[in-house]
Amino acid sequence: MKTNENIQYLRGAAALSVVMAHTLSTFTEFKDVGGFMSVILNNLVLVGQVGVGVFFIISGYIMSMTTVNKTGGGGNAGKFIFKRAVRIYPIYFIWTSVLIGLWYFGFILKSHEYTSGKIIASYLLLPYISFKGDVIDPILRQGWTLIYEAFYYLAFAGLILFDKHRKRGIYILTAFFILLNILSEFVTSPTAQSFFSIHDIYLFVVGMFIFQHQHRLLQAIKTKASRWLLLLFCVLLATITLKDAAMGDYAQYVHYLAAIVFFLYIFTARQVSGWVLEIGNSSYSLYLTHGFVAMAYAVLARSGRFGTPMLIVLGVVTFVVAVIVGEISYRLIERRLIFKRSTVAPAAS
């Protein structure tokens, strides 16, 4: 098993799941096919949430892997933050600027009004809720996960600073996240309440745990029987999500568990190959750019000029074009301008 290839494959699969989910959500927003098929399509959208969970797990794993042999202290903590900032911010700045430019000149999102505070917070990946009730998402909506990424990087840098980023880091961060979650119930800030109440952040810790115990996990899941059992568990979780609406608040935990199980299934595979592996390389660019293609699809769907069969075809085209645009962004921008300055590929996006 080549761990790096498995992680890249997971990145590709997670990115594709998000693209599929956003494409399907656009379709279901404007077309109701009715019956059981409508239930399936609406719940397939939730696959994107599983993909985001996989990204967070990858991030925790990669951060542990790349720092396991590094000593603590302010110097290494600073280097860690610098490398992560160089990795995630530049291309995010570029595509955020493209989106803001298209909005400013009236090409897209004409009904939206963005305050200067919202724009600044979006660029800096800061959680922001305006008095008008804007949600915590930045203008480039996919960036909400990067806000949590940035917060996790700061927390992990704190572990490096005090030389606690190895085995004890799992317990320290878990306790820290739990404390913040509890405190969020008592603060008056809606931003803090919204930001710290989400449980996705614990998946970073899961990734750290998997890294520390990967040898035991590989031993436990190396037999065909255990892998078939894990696959059946994946199918079971996928089936449960079809009843997502009836599960209420408990549905999110099914998504988290599905992300963990899927991660383990691919991570412990002896060999991965194919085009999904290549998508893993461009996954960050794909994650940031696919929204532009999805918006074009939404315009077509909203026009009402297309029937269900044609919208399905256009949905498939949207998916393919999004992948192509992501690959172009990766090859022309990400790889040429950014990889030269960063030694670490994006862990989660």
GROMACS .gro file of C-alpha atoms in nm:
model
  349
    1MET     CA    1   0.000   0.000   0.000
    2LYS     CA    2   0.129   0.345  -0.092
    3THR     CA    3  -0.014   0.582   0.165
    4ASN     CA    4   0.040   0.898  -0.041
    5GLU     CA    5  -0.153   0.754  -0.335
    6ASN     CA    6  -0.435   0.641  -0.108
    7ILE     CA    7  -0.462   0.991   0.039
    8GLN     CA    8  -0.461   1.145  -0.309
    9TYR     CA    9  -0.735   0.905  -0.416
   10LEU     CA   10  -0.938   1.006  -0.111
   11ARG     CA   11  -0.891   1.372  -0.202
   12GLY     CA   12  -1.015   1.305  -0.553
   13ALA     CA   13  -1.316   1.106  -0.437
   14ALA     CA   14  -1.407   1.370  -0.178
   15ALA     CA   15  -1.380   1.655  -0.429
   16LEU     CA   16  -1.590   1.469  -0.684
   17SER     CA   17  -1.855   1.397  -0.421
   18VAL     CA   18  -1.883   1.769  -0.344
   19VAL     CA   19  -1.913   1.858  -0.714
   20MET     CA   20  -2.179   1.590  -0.763
   21ALA     CA   21  -2.369   1.710  -0.457
   22HIS     CA   22  -2.375   2.073  -0.571
   23THR     CA   23  -2.481   1.973  -0.921
   24LEU     CA   24  -2.762   1.756  -0.787
   25SER     CA   25  -2.875   2.024  -0.542
   26THR     CA   26  -2.912   2.265  -0.834
   27PHE     CA   27  -3.115   2.008  -1.026
   28THR     CA   28  -3.346   1.924  -0.733
   29GLU     CA   29  -3.397   2.294  -0.659
   30PHE     CA   30  -3.558   2.354  -0.996
   31LYS     CA   31  -3.693   2.010  -1.088
   32ASP     CA   32  -3.900   1.779  -0.872
   33VAL     CA   33  -3.914   1.438  -1.034
   34GLY     CA   34  -4.138   1.315  -0.755
   35GLY     CA   35  -4.167   0.978  -0.588
   36PHE     CA   36  -3.887   0.766  -0.454
   37MET     CA   37  -3.643   0.901  -0.715
   38SER     CA   38  -3.683   1.249  -0.567
   39VAL     CA   39  -3.595   1.109  -0.224
   40ILE     CA   40  -3.285   0.943  -0.363
   41LEU     CA   41  -3.166   1.256  -0.543
   42ASN     CA   42  -3.222   1.479  -0.241
   43ASN     CA   43  -3.029   1.242  -0.019
   44LEU     CA   44  -2.748   1.195  -0.268
   45VAL     CA   45  -2.682   1.564  -0.214
   46LEU     CA   46  -2.571   1.464   0.137
   47VAL     CA   47  -2.278   1.276  -0.016
   48GLY     CA   48  -2.111   1.615  -0.039
   49GLN     CA   49  -2.121   1.644   0.339
   50VAL     CA   50  -1.949   1.307   0.365
   51GLY     CA   51  -1.686   1.432   0.120
   52VAL     CA   52  -1.620   1.739   0.335
   53GLY     CA   53  -1.581   1.510   0.635
   54VAL     CA   54  -1.323   1.307   0.445
   55PHE     CA   55  -1.132   1.627   0.369
   56PHE     CA   56  -1.119   1.716   0.738
   57ILE     CA   57  -0.995   1.368   0.830
   58ILE     CA   58  -0.725   1.394   0.562
   59SER     CA   59  -0.616   1.727   0.706
   60GLY     CA   60  -0.571   1.586   1.055
   61TYR     CA   61  -0.378   1.291   0.915
   62ILE     CA   62  -0.148   1.501   0.694
   63MET     CA   63  -0.072   1.758   0.962
   64SER     CA   64   0.035   1.479   1.198
   65MET     CA   65   0.237   1.303   0.929
   66THR     CA   66   0.430   1.610   0.814
   67THR     CA   67   0.520   1.724   1.167
   68VAL     CA   68   0.579   1.397   1.349
   69ASN     CA   69   0.958   1.431   1.334
   70LYS     CA   70   0.969   1.806   1.390
   71THR     CA   71   1.056   1.953   1.726
   72GLY     CA   72   0.841   2.209   1.901
   73GLY     CA   73   0.904   2.578   1.957
   74GLY     CA   74   0.809   2.912   1.810
   75GLY     CA   75   1.029   2.874   1.501
   76ASN     CA   76   0.869   2.552   1.381
   77ALA     CA   77   0.521   2.674   1.474
   78GLY     CA   78   0.579   2.985   1.262
   79LYS     CA   79   0.712   2.781   0.970
   80PHE     CA   80   0.409   2.554   0.993
   81ILE     CA   81   0.165   2.845   0.975
   82PHE     CA   82   0.359   3.009   0.692
   83LYS     CA   83   0.356   2.693   0.478
   84ARG     CA   84  -0.012   2.637   0.536
   85ALA     CA   85  -0.095   3.001   0.456
   86VAL     CA   86   0.108   2.987   0.134
   87ARG     CA   87  -0.072   2.668   0.042
   88ILE     CA   88  -0.434   2.770   0.092
   89TYR     CA   89  -0.454   3.150   0.060
   90PRO     CA   90  -0.307   3.251  -0.283
   91ILE     CA   91  -0.532   3.046  -0.508
   92TYR     CA   92  -0.826   3.113  -0.277
   93PHE     CA   93  -0.753   3.486  -0.312
   94ILE     CA   94  -0.749   3.451  -0.689
   95TRP     CA   95  -1.086   3.279  -0.723
   96THR     CA   96  -1.247   3.494  -0.454
   97SER     CA   97  -1.131   3.801  -0.647
   98VAL     CA   98  -1.275   3.658  -0.970
   99LEU     CA   99  -1.609   3.601  -0.800
  100ILE     CA  100  -1.617   3.946  -0.640
  101GLY     CA  101  -1.519   4.104  -0.972
  102LEU     CA  102  -1.800   3.925  -1.157
  103TRP     CA  103  -2.044   4.033  -0.884
  104TYR     CA  104  -1.921   4.393  -0.879
  105PHE     CA  105  -1.967   4.437  -1.253
  106GLY     CA  106  -2.311   4.279  -1.241
  107PHE     CA  107  -2.247   3.953  -1.423
  108ILE     CA  108  -2.354   3.720  -1.139
  109LEU     CA  109  -2.521   3.728  -0.796
  110LYS     CA  110  -2.701   4.049  -0.884
  111SER     CA  111  -2.944   4.012  -0.594
  112HIS     CA  112  -2.663   3.993  -0.337
  113GLU     CA  113  -2.527   4.286  -0.142
  114TYR     CA  114  -2.184   4.238   0.015
  115THR     CA  115  -2.059   4.478   0.278
  116SER     CA  116  -1.693   4.572   0.310
  117GLY     CA  117  -1.684   4.373   0.633
  118LYS     CA  118  -1.812   4.064   0.456
  119ILE     CA  119  -1.555   4.104   0.177
  120ILE     CA  120  -1.262   4.154   0.415
  121ALA     CA  121  -1.369   3.862   0.633
  122SER     CA  122  -1.404   3.646   0.321
  123TYR     CA  123  -1.051   3.723   0.207
  124LEU     CA  124  -0.904   3.657   0.552
  125LEU     CA  125  -1.115   3.343   0.609
  126LEU     CA  126  -1.270   3.485   0.923
  127PRO     CA  127  -1.614   3.376   1.046
  128TYR     CA  128  -1.852   3.666   0.989
  129ILE     CA  129  -2.221   3.728   1.045
  130SER     CA  130  -2.347   4.075   0.955
  131PHE     CA  131  -2.639   4.262   1.107
  132LYS     CA  132  -2.837   4.168   0.795
  133GLY     CA  133  -2.819   3.804   0.894
  134ASP     CA  134  -2.552   3.687   0.650
  135VAL     CA  135  -2.445   3.335   0.731
  136ILE     CA  136  -2.094   3.245   0.836
  137ASP     CA  137  -2.001   3.140   0.483
  138PRO     CA  138  -1.755   3.360   0.292
  139ILE     CA  139  -1.849   3.503  -0.048
  140LEU     CA  140  -1.687   3.205  -0.219
  141ARG     CA  141  -1.917   2.966  -0.038
  142GLN     CA  142  -1.685   2.665  -0.047
  143GLY     CA  143  -1.449   2.867   0.170
  144TRP     CA  144  -1.649   2.783   0.483
  145THR     CA  145  -1.444   2.466   0.518
  146LEU     CA  146  -1.124   2.667   0.479
  147ILE     CA  147  -1.229   2.882   0.775
  148TYR     CA  148  -1.229   2.568   0.988
  149GLU     CA  149  -0.906   2.458   0.825
  150ALA     CA  150  -0.741   2.786   0.920
  151PHE     CA  151  -0.870   2.757   1.277
  152TYR     CA  152  -0.740   2.402   1.301
  153TYR     CA  153  -0.400   2.509   1.168
  154LEU     CA  154  -0.377   2.776   1.438
  155ALA     CA  155  -0.471   2.525   1.705
  156PHE     CA  156  -0.219   2.274   1.570
  157ALA     CA  157   0.048   2.544   1.558
  158GLY     CA  158  -0.021   2.597   1.928
  159LEU     CA  159   0.055   2.229   1.986
  160ILE     CA  160   0.383   2.263   1.797
  161LEU     CA  161   0.470   2.575   1.995
  162PHE     CA  162   0.450   2.382   2.322
  163ASP     CA  163   0.585   2.061   2.165
  164LYS     CA  164   0.258   1.874   2.220
  165HIS     CA  165   0.178   1.793   1.858
  166ARG     CA  166   0.251   1.424   1.880
  167LYS     CA  167   0.054   1.177   2.095
  168ARG     CA  168  -0.082   1.422   2.350
  169GLY     CA  169  -0.207   1.658   2.082
  170ILE     CA  170  -0.515   1.443   2.017
  171TYR     CA  171  -0.636   1.471   2.375
  172ILE     CA  172  -0.549   1.839   2.407
  173LEU     CA  173  -0.735   1.937   2.090
  174THR     CA  174  -1.034   1.718   2.173
  175ALA     CA  175  -1.065   1.880   2.515
  176PHE     CA  176  -1.015   2.224   2.358
  177PHE     CA  177  -1.286   2.172   2.097
  178ILE     CA  178  -1.529   2.034   2.356
  179LEU     CA  179  -1.464   2.333   2.582
  180LEU     CA  180  -1.527   2.577   2.297
  181ASN     CA  181  -1.846   2.392   2.207
  182ILE     CA  182  -1.972   2.419   2.565
  183LEU     CA  183  -1.876   2.785   2.598
  184SER     CA  184  -2.054   2.867   2.271
  185GLU     CA  185  -2.382   2.796   2.450
  186PHE     CA  186  -2.320   3.078   2.695
  187VAL     CA  187  -2.179   3.355   2.476
  188THR     CA  188  -2.393   3.624   2.317
  189SER     CA  189  -2.199   3.643   1.992
  190PRO     CA  190  -2.399   3.472   1.712
  191THR     CA  191  -2.074   3.426   1.519
  192ALA     CA  192  -1.911   3.232   1.805
  193GLN     CA  193  -2.227   3.032   1.864
  194SER     CA  194  -2.249   2.933   1.499
  195PHE     CA  195  -1.879   2.867   1.453
  196PHE     CA  196  -1.807   2.656   1.760
  197SER     CA  197  -2.133   2.464   1.767
  198ILE     CA  198  -2.044   2.261   1.458
  199HIS     CA  199  -1.909   1.911   1.524
  200ASP     CA  200  -1.725   1.861   1.196
  201ILE     CA  201  -1.413   1.996   1.361
  202TYR     CA  202  -1.369   1.674   1.561
  203LEU     CA  203  -1.292   1.495   1.234
  204PHE     CA  204  -0.953   1.667   1.234
  205VAL     CA  205  -0.878   1.482   1.557
  206VAL     CA  206  -0.999   1.157   1.398
  207GLY     CA  207  -0.739   1.206   1.125
  208MET     CA  208  -0.468   1.256   1.388
  209PHE     CA  209  -0.583   0.938   1.564
  210ILE     CA  210  -0.574   0.737   1.240
  211PHE     CA  211  -0.218   0.853   1.173
  212GLN     CA  212  -0.098   0.750   1.519
  213HIS     CA  213  -0.268   0.410   1.503
  214GLN     CA  214  -0.244   0.339   1.131
  215HIS     CA  215  -0.028   0.029   1.170
  216ARG     CA  216  -0.284  -0.134   1.398
  217LEU     CA  217  -0.565  -0.032   1.167
  218LEU     CA  218  -0.385  -0.174   0.865
  219GLN     CA  219  -0.333  -0.499   1.047
  220ALA     CA  220  -0.698  -0.513   1.152
  221ILE     CA  221  -0.838  -0.440   0.806
  222LYS     CA  222  -0.593  -0.628   0.587
  223THR     CA  223  -0.800  -0.944   0.537
  224LYS     CA  224  -1.061  -0.976   0.262
  225ALA     CA  225  -1.329  -1.055   0.519
  226SER     CA  226  -1.265  -0.739   0.719
  227ARG     CA  227  -1.261  -0.526   0.404
  228TRP     CA  228  -1.589  -0.676   0.285
  229LEU     CA  229  -1.734  -0.604   0.627
  230LEU     CA  230  -1.615  -0.243   0.602
  231LEU     CA  231  -1.767  -0.213   0.255
  232LEU     CA  232  -2.099  -0.350   0.378
  233PHE     CA  233  -2.088  -0.096   0.658
  234CYS     CA  234  -2.042   0.176   0.395
  235VAL     CA  235  -2.347   0.047   0.206
  236LEU     CA  236  -2.548   0.034   0.529
  237LEU     CA  237  -2.463   0.394   0.610
  238ALA     CA  238  -2.551   0.499   0.255
  239THR     CA  239  -2.889   0.327   0.296
  240ILE     CA  240  -2.951   0.500   0.628
  241THR     CA  241  -2.896   0.840   0.468
  242LEU     CA  242  -3.206   0.778   0.255
  243LYS     CA  243  -3.400   0.838   0.576
  244ASP     CA  244  -3.198   1.147   0.657
  245ALA     CA  245  -3.499   1.377   0.692
  246ALA     CA  246  -3.656   1.146   0.950
  247MET     CA  247  -3.339   1.133   1.160
  248GLY     CA  248  -3.335   1.500   1.252
  249ASP     CA  249  -3.025   1.619   1.434
  250TYR     CA  250  -2.883   1.267   1.445
  251ALA     CA  251  -2.832   1.268   1.067
  252GLN     CA  252  -2.505   1.460   1.094
  253TYR     CA  253  -2.350   1.179   1.298
  254VAL     CA  254  -2.430   0.931   1.022
  255HIS     CA  255  -2.243   1.160   0.782
  256TYR     CA  256  -1.943   1.173   1.016
  257LEU     CA  257  -1.942   0.797   1.058
  258ALA     CA  258  -1.977   0.746   0.683
  259ALA     CA  259  -1.678   0.976   0.624
  260ILE     CA  260  -1.467   0.779   0.872
  261VAL     CA  261  -1.565   0.440   0.729
  262PHE     CA  262  -1.510   0.548   0.370
  263PHE     CA  263  -1.173   0.698   0.463
  264LEU     CA  264  -1.064   0.373   0.627
  265TYR     CA  265  -1.184   0.164   0.334
  266ILE     CA  266  -0.982   0.358   0.076
  267PHE     CA  267  -0.689   0.426   0.308
  268THR     CA  268  -0.637   0.056   0.376
  269ALA     CA  269  -0.672  -0.049   0.010
  270ARG     CA  270  -0.357  -0.218  -0.117
  271GLN     CA  271  -0.369  -0.038  -0.451
  272VAL     CA  272  -0.558   0.254  -0.597
  273SER     CA  273  -0.542   0.378  -0.953
  274GLY     CA  274  -0.740   0.549  -1.226
  275TRP     CA  275  -0.853   0.899  -1.308
  276VAL     CA  276  -0.980   0.963  -0.954
  277LEU     CA  277  -0.617   0.954  -0.843
  278GLU     CA  278  -0.534   1.233  -1.089
  279ILE     CA  279  -0.830   1.434  -0.964
  280GLY     CA  280  -0.669   1.409  -0.621
  281ASN     CA  281  -0.388   1.631  -0.748
  282SER     CA  282  -0.630   1.898  -0.867
  283SER     CA  283  -0.883   1.853  -0.586
  284TYR     CA  284  -0.821   2.191  -0.424
  285SER     CA  285  -0.860   2.379  -0.751
  286LEU     CA  286  -1.166   2.170  -0.835
  287TYR     CA  287  -1.317   2.246  -0.496
  288LEU     CA  288  -1.270   2.621  -0.540
  289THR     CA  289  -1.376   2.651  -0.904
  290HIS     CA  290  -1.668   2.413  -0.946
  291GLY     CA  291  -1.912   2.667  -0.804
  292PHE     CA  292  -1.866   2.888  -1.109
  293VAL     CA  293  -1.974   2.606  -1.339
  294ALA     CA  294  -2.260   2.514  -1.105
  295MET     CA  295  -2.386   2.875  -1.121
  296ALA     CA  296  -2.401   2.853  -1.500
  297TYR     CA  297  -2.601   2.533  -1.466
  298ALA     CA  298  -2.835   2.708  -1.222
  299VAL     CA  299  -2.901   2.983  -1.476
  300LEU     CA  300  -3.001   2.723  -1.736
  301ALA     CA  301  -3.217   2.532  -1.488
  302ARG     CA  302  -3.387   2.849  -1.366
  303SER     CA  303  -3.477   2.957  -1.719
  304GLY     CA  304  -3.743   2.685  -1.743
  305ARG     CA  305  -3.659   2.617  -2.107
  306PHE     CA  306  -3.538   2.264  -2.049
  307GLY     CA  307  -3.725   1.951  -1.959
  308THR     CA  308  -3.608   1.692  -1.710
  309PRO     CA  309  -3.413   1.473  -1.959
  310MET     CA  310  -3.220   1.770  -2.098
  311LEU     CA  311  -3.145   1.905  -1.750
  312ILE     CA  312  -3.004   1.565  -1.657
  313VAL     CA  313  -2.779   1.576  -1.963
  314LEU     CA  314  -2.674   1.932  -1.879
  315GLY     CA  315  -2.604   1.819  -1.523
  316VAL     CA  316  -2.366   1.553  -1.650
  317VAL     CA  317  -2.201   1.812  -1.874
  318THR     CA  318  -2.172   2.047  -1.575
  319PHE     CA  319  -1.998   1.778  -1.374
  320VAL     CA  320  -1.750   1.706  -1.655
  321VAL     CA  321  -1.682   2.073  -1.730
  322ALA     CA  322  -1.625   2.143  -1.359
  323VAL     CA  323  -1.361   1.870  -1.349
  324ILE     CA  324  -1.194   2.012  -1.660
  325VAL     CA  325  -1.194   2.368  -1.523
  326GLY     CA  326  -1.047   2.241  -1.196
  327GLU     CA  327  -0.773   2.061  -1.387
  328ILE     CA  328  -0.694   2.373  -1.589
  329SER     CA  329  -0.678   2.583  -1.271
  330TYR     CA  330  -0.446   2.327  -1.116
  331ARG     CA  331  -0.209   2.310  -1.412
  332LEU     CA  332  -0.198   2.680  -1.502
  333ILE     CA  333  -0.221   2.841  -1.158
  334GLU     CA  334  -0.187   2.608  -0.865
  335ARG     CA  335   0.100   2.392  -0.985
  336ARG     CA  336   0.300   2.667  -1.157
  337LEU     CA  337   0.260   2.951  -0.909
  338ILE     CA  338   0.203   2.786  -0.574
  339PHE     CA  339   0.360   2.441  -0.553
  340LYS     CA  340   0.701   2.598  -0.608
  341ARG     CA  341   0.658   2.772  -0.272
  342SER     CA  342   0.498   2.492  -0.077
  343THR     CA  343   0.618   2.144   0.006
  344VAL     CA  344   0.282   2.022   0.135
  345ALA     CA  345  -0.017   1.942  -0.082
  346PRO     CA  346  -0.358   2.060   0.038
  347ALA     CA  347  -0.491   1.836   0.306
  348ALA     CA  348  -0.847   1.953   0.295
  349SER     CA  349  -1.035   2.197   0.084
   0.00000   0.00000   0.00000
